[in-house]
Amino acid sequence: MKFGIFFELSTPRPFSTATEWSVYHNALEQGRLADELGFDHVWAVEHHFLEEYSHCSSPEVFLTAVAAQTQRIRVGHGAVVCVPEMNHPIRVAERAAALDIISNGRLEFGTARSSTWTELGGFSVNPDDTKKTWDEFVRVLPQMWTKDEFEWQGKAFSMPSRNVLPKPYQQPHPPMWVTVTTPGTELDAADRGLGCLGVSAAGYEEQERRTKEYHRRIRQCEPVGGIVNDQVHTMNFLYCHEDYREARNVGVPMVNTFNIANAHLYWTREAFPTRAYQTLGNVGAAMKGKKPPADDPSAAKGLPEGVGVGDPDHLVRTIKRWESIGVTGINFLLNAMEMVPQQKVLDSMRLFAREVMPQFRSAAESRAPVYTPAALPEISAARGAGVR
Amino acid sequence: MLVGTAGIDALMKLQATATIERYLPEATQFDDVACFQMTAEMRNAAREAILPPSLHPTIPAALSLQVWSVGKSPWGAFRFSFARAACRSGVRARGFTLAAFASNDAACQAMRDHFGFPARVAVVTLRYGYDGVDARVALDGAEILHVQALDPEPMDVHDVQYTGTLNLAHTPNGIRLVQLEADHTATRIERLTARLLRFDAATWGNALLDPYNVVSSSLAAETIVVPPLRFVCKADELAFTGTESIAYGARA
């Protein structure tokens, strides 16, 4: 089981330079502590115009700072919006490779296509096209990272033969992921040999169904790159306290605040009739109805099902349940709108690392390099000692 | 977080607020319906100011306009148009009705009495053909809405999203937001490119309404069923605590 932290960089009103400064620098401090404590991943989203919910529009800049201030933790670019109006694919390849070099090969590369009209409309993107451009991006990026001469005639973009530079530090390239909000996207990930980066926390039953299908499908995948990344990570919340009542009193309002802020977004399907977005993609609405069954200890404690809010014992049992259904990593949101004071966030992380993490792995494993999927055999053979 | 800032009394003064004397325990079915829907973004002036304190605006603020041509209903054929501000009740996607217009007295009264629409009688027209849609509303001889939509593209019948509607009305529970969860079953849907040629904001419920950026429009051939009302919400309290279930056994 891998443990990560996940940043939306949500920012409370009233907006000010000081507030945004505080959000960014608190997150950097959390990233440094996560590295010290043995967390495996630090992810940062890419969102635009999402007032309060996410002020993380330049994750590559934020993650470069994280990379420069940490040693072991892997930096997750999660996820790059793969539509050309927002990010030209050449620039995506260049920025990611540079971040992989600066982080000494610690980049995890997530891909997405955005689900809000707030963002797509802001960049004048036609929602009908985003699935197609995402597919084109995930197929060309590994080629840009691995070929000395690359040319392309496509729908999202075209380019004559060039050597896209620099090349990533990791060989053949960083592990690739797809963010999964809408049911079914996990199958798109599996078919292409990409990791499943869940960003809407489904209940146990739904996640188990999706995970099984993902693992079944990825066995027959046609990989778009030189790596098959068969990891399934989910998004969750973390507030850990010795006293479950205190955890509930702090953590549940944090979860609810995140959900409400998420709900304020203007969903693409709501604004624009299209086959390309079959659900509202509303994370908050999905999580609101997730109550634990009556025989689950969470119910008696007034805690939501499967959410990482509680005392250490509760969190161990919750994570073991996620692990039992095939989830290989959990990325935790530590705060929402800064409603949890920074010291409490840091204390929660320390308690989690001290009491919960050791139930899943040894201290030595928490210090060892984080697992990454190996290159496909034919790629490894061709690459030899890593000389280009 | 953003919540509506309009006072309930002020909203009721702006609207022709309806009264529901008794909740209808049966579903209502509208057949042979042509439903035109248009969405448009608005600027921030019309974000919190047009919503009651129980509702959150979307970011960006948005207006949703529907024009129905109903072939069959319990009160006969009629045409109906209403404008809603896109909003959230708790975490649910909803539209708060700002104004509504029906093409005859019987339909107007029924839409008010059964569902709480702040409806008035007006001349509502919806013309559609192979090449586009022309929708108009005129009140007291003055045109208050004119939309033209061209270049229809066939879509799958599930490709249009209709969100639930909240109508501010007098109800047996008091002044409440009445939640309508209309079920649209389409047999044909087209997406069109719309131009908003005339929109009299004040007559549509608030002079602040500013639908400056038309996003999309659609035309559906469908049946609409409005099930019995299940919930009403206090207009000055967030949905998490302000939602009330309707108990038909006790009130019907």
GROMACS .gro file of C-alpha atoms in nm, chain A residues 56 100 187 228 293 331 343 356:
model
    8
   56CYS     CA    1  -0.352   2.523  -0.846
  100ASP     CA    2   1.172   1.462  -1.390
  187LEU     CA    3  -1.124   0.111  -1.860
  228VAL     CA    4   0.254  -0.075  -1.812
  293PRO     CA    5  -2.357   0.013   0.673
  331ASN     CA    6  -0.371   0.986  -0.185
  343GLN     CA    7  -0.031   2.261   1.318
  356VAL     CA    8  -0.094   0.368   1.089
   0.00000   0.00000   0.00000
